[in-house]
């Protein structure tokens, strides 16, 4: 399962894109490095900690959590039972009567 984290500075993305793409901009053509993009838009440390703490408080060990390179996602391999408990829900498999296709 993947948990998307609230990114920072999204309100400035248009301004930042125009700054490197408009010929009259003083930063025209000075494209961002991947690390600069991550640093600018990554969720705050508080956001990452809040989601990680919620998961660990629910019994998921921190070793099972993986923060993506972009820091925008926390990945977790979990059983259906663990996710049902975590999200307080139930998942079911439904089979289409005509095609036999299954959907969760």
mmCIF file of C-alpha atoms in Angstrom:
data_model
loop_
_atom_site.group_PDB
_atom_site.id
_atom_site.type_symbol
_atom_site.label_atom_id
_atom_site.label_comp_id
_atom_site.label_asym_id
_atom_site.label_seq_id
_atom_site.Cartn_x
_atom_site.Cartn_y
_atom_site.Cartn_z
ATOM 1 C CA UNK A 1 0.000 0.000 0.000
ATOM 2 C CA UNK A 2 1.172 3.525 -0.718
ATOM 3 C CA UNK A 3 0.371 6.592 1.314
ATOM 4 C CA UNK A 4 0.657 9.877 -0.555
ATOM 5 C CA UNK A 5 2.063 12.711 1.524
ATOM 6 C CA UNK A 6 1.135 16.393 1.251
ATOM 7 C CA UNK A 7 3.844 18.165 -0.692
ATOM 8 C CA UNK A 8 5.210 21.618 0.052
ATOM 9 C CA UNK A 9 5.306 24.668 -2.270
ATOM 10 C CA UNK A 10 2.793 23.397 -4.833
ATOM 11 C CA UNK A 11 1.256 26.868 -4.894
ATOM 12 C CA UNK A 12 4.530 28.127 -6.459
ATOM 13 C CA UNK A 13 4.910 25.535 -9.220
ATOM 14 C CA UNK A 14 3.592 27.740 -12.052
ATOM 15 C CA UNK A 15 5.885 30.612 -11.029
ATOM 16 C CA UNK A 16 8.874 28.261 -10.855
ATOM 17 C CA UNK A 17 8.152 26.682 -14.234
ATOM 18 C CA UNK A 18 7.748 30.058 -15.921
ATOM 19 C CA UNK A 19 11.003 31.295 -14.387
ATOM 20 C CA UNK A 20 13.025 28.676 -16.271
ATOM 21 C CA UNK A 21 10.939 28.610 -19.453
ATOM 22 C CA UNK A 22 10.210 32.274 -20.278
ATOM 23 C CA UNK A 23 12.939 33.836 -22.471
ATOM 24 C CA UNK A 24 12.789 37.159 -20.586
ATOM 25 C CA UNK A 25 13.287 35.527 -17.184
ATOM 26 C CA UNK A 26 16.731 35.969 -15.583
ATOM 27 C CA UNK A 27 16.721 32.226 -14.792
ATOM 28 C CA UNK A 28 15.652 31.165 -18.290
ATOM 29 C CA UNK A 29 17.107 27.775 -19.215
ATOM 30 C CA UNK A 30 18.466 27.115 -15.730
ATOM 31 C CA UNK A 31 16.578 23.882 -15.291
ATOM 32 C CA UNK A 32 16.276 22.250 -11.910
ATOM 33 C CA UNK A 33 18.226 19.216 -10.824
ATOM 34 C CA UNK A 34 16.239 16.233 -9.570
ATOM 35 C CA UNK A 35 17.527 16.859 -6.040
ATOM 36 C CA UNK A 36 16.377 20.509 -6.166
ATOM 37 C CA UNK A 37 12.887 19.365 -7.195
ATOM 38 C CA UNK A 38 12.781 16.903 -4.288
ATOM 39 C CA UNK A 39 14.041 19.509 -1.800
ATOM 40 C CA UNK A 40 11.516 22.094 -2.969
ATOM 41 C CA UNK A 41 8.394 19.938 -3.121
ATOM 42 C CA UNK A 42 9.061 17.217 -0.540
ATOM 43 C CA UNK A 43 6.618 16.936 2.339
ATOM 44 C CA UNK A 44 7.721 18.494 5.604
ATOM 45 C CA UNK A 45 9.515 16.348 8.163
ATOM 46 C CA UNK A 46 6.441 16.795 10.394
ATOM 47 C CA UNK A 47 4.183 15.353 7.691
ATOM 48 C CA UNK A 48 6.442 12.340 7.153
ATOM 49 C CA UNK A 49 6.712 11.779 10.912
ATOM 50 C CA UNK A 50 2.946 12.083 11.447
ATOM 51 C CA UNK A 51 2.150 9.355 8.902
ATOM 52 C CA UNK A 52 5.006 7.116 10.069
ATOM 53 C CA UNK A 53 3.908 7.522 13.697
ATOM 54 C CA UNK A 54 0.285 6.728 12.804
ATOM 55 C CA UNK A 55 1.440 3.517 11.133
ATOM 56 C CA UNK A 56 3.750 2.499 13.969
ATOM 57 C CA UNK A 57 1.072 3.316 16.560
ATOM 58 C CA UNK A 58 -1.147 0.896 14.618
ATOM 59 C CA UNK A 59 1.438 -1.869 15.076
ATOM 60 C CA UNK A 60 3.406 -1.609 11.827
ATOM 61 C CA UNK A 61 7.128 -1.692 12.556
ATOM 62 C CA UNK A 62 9.204 1.180 11.218
ATOM 63 C CA UNK A 63 11.457 -1.283 9.367
ATOM 64 C CA UNK A 64 8.527 -2.134 7.094
ATOM 65 C CA UNK A 65 8.059 1.474 5.967
ATOM 66 C CA UNK A 66 9.863 2.801 2.899
ATOM 67 C CA UNK A 67 10.035 6.485 2.024
ATOM 68 C CA UNK A 68 10.215 7.040 -1.744
ATOM 69 C CA UNK A 69 13.163 8.858 -3.312
ATOM 70 C CA UNK A 70 10.876 11.827 -3.943
ATOM 71 C CA UNK A 71 9.776 11.672 -0.282
ATOM 72 C CA UNK A 72 6.202 11.955 -1.547
ATOM 73 C CA UNK A 73 5.142 8.413 -0.666
ATOM 74 C CA UNK A 74 5.421 5.944 2.175
ATOM 75 C CA UNK A 75 5.255 2.358 0.911
ATOM 76 C CA UNK A 76 4.181 -0.552 3.064
ATOM 77 C CA UNK A 77 3.858 -4.238 2.237
ATOM 78 C CA UNK A 78 0.999 -5.497 4.365
ATOM 79 C CA UNK A 79 -1.555 -8.247 4.448
ATOM 80 C CA UNK A 80 -5.181 -7.561 3.639
ATOM 81 C CA UNK A 81 -5.977 -8.189 7.304
ATOM 82 C CA UNK A 82 -3.477 -5.575 8.447
ATOM 83 C CA UNK A 83 -4.868 -3.000 6.020
ATOM 84 C CA UNK A 84 -8.438 -3.800 7.054
ATOM 85 C CA UNK A 85 -7.500 -3.221 10.695
ATOM 86 C CA UNK A 86 -5.526 -0.075 9.890
ATOM 87 C CA UNK A 87 -8.294 1.511 7.808
ATOM 88 C CA UNK A 88 -11.157 -0.022 9.814
ATOM 89 C CA UNK A 89 -12.739 -1.528 6.714
ATOM 90 C CA UNK A 90 -13.275 -4.836 4.912
ATOM 91 C CA UNK A 91 -12.154 -5.793 1.431
ATOM 92 C CA UNK A 92 -14.006 -8.312 -0.726
ATOM 93 C CA UNK A 93 -13.343 -9.929 -4.082
ATOM 94 C CA UNK A 94 -16.195 -9.587 -6.551
ATOM 95 C CA UNK A 95 -16.472 -11.791 -9.634
ATOM 96 C CA UNK A 96 -18.207 -10.555 -12.788
ATOM 97 C CA UNK A 97 -20.853 -13.136 -13.655
ATOM 98 C CA UNK A 98 -20.260 -13.075 -17.422
ATOM 99 C CA UNK A 99 -16.508 -12.569 -17.749
ATOM 100 C CA UNK A 100 -15.216 -14.121 -14.540
ATOM 101 C CA UNK A 101 -13.064 -11.023 -13.986
ATOM 102 C CA UNK A 102 -12.321 -10.373 -10.340
ATOM 103 C CA UNK A 103 -12.190 -6.979 -8.679
ATOM 104 C CA UNK A 104 -11.416 -5.962 -5.139
#
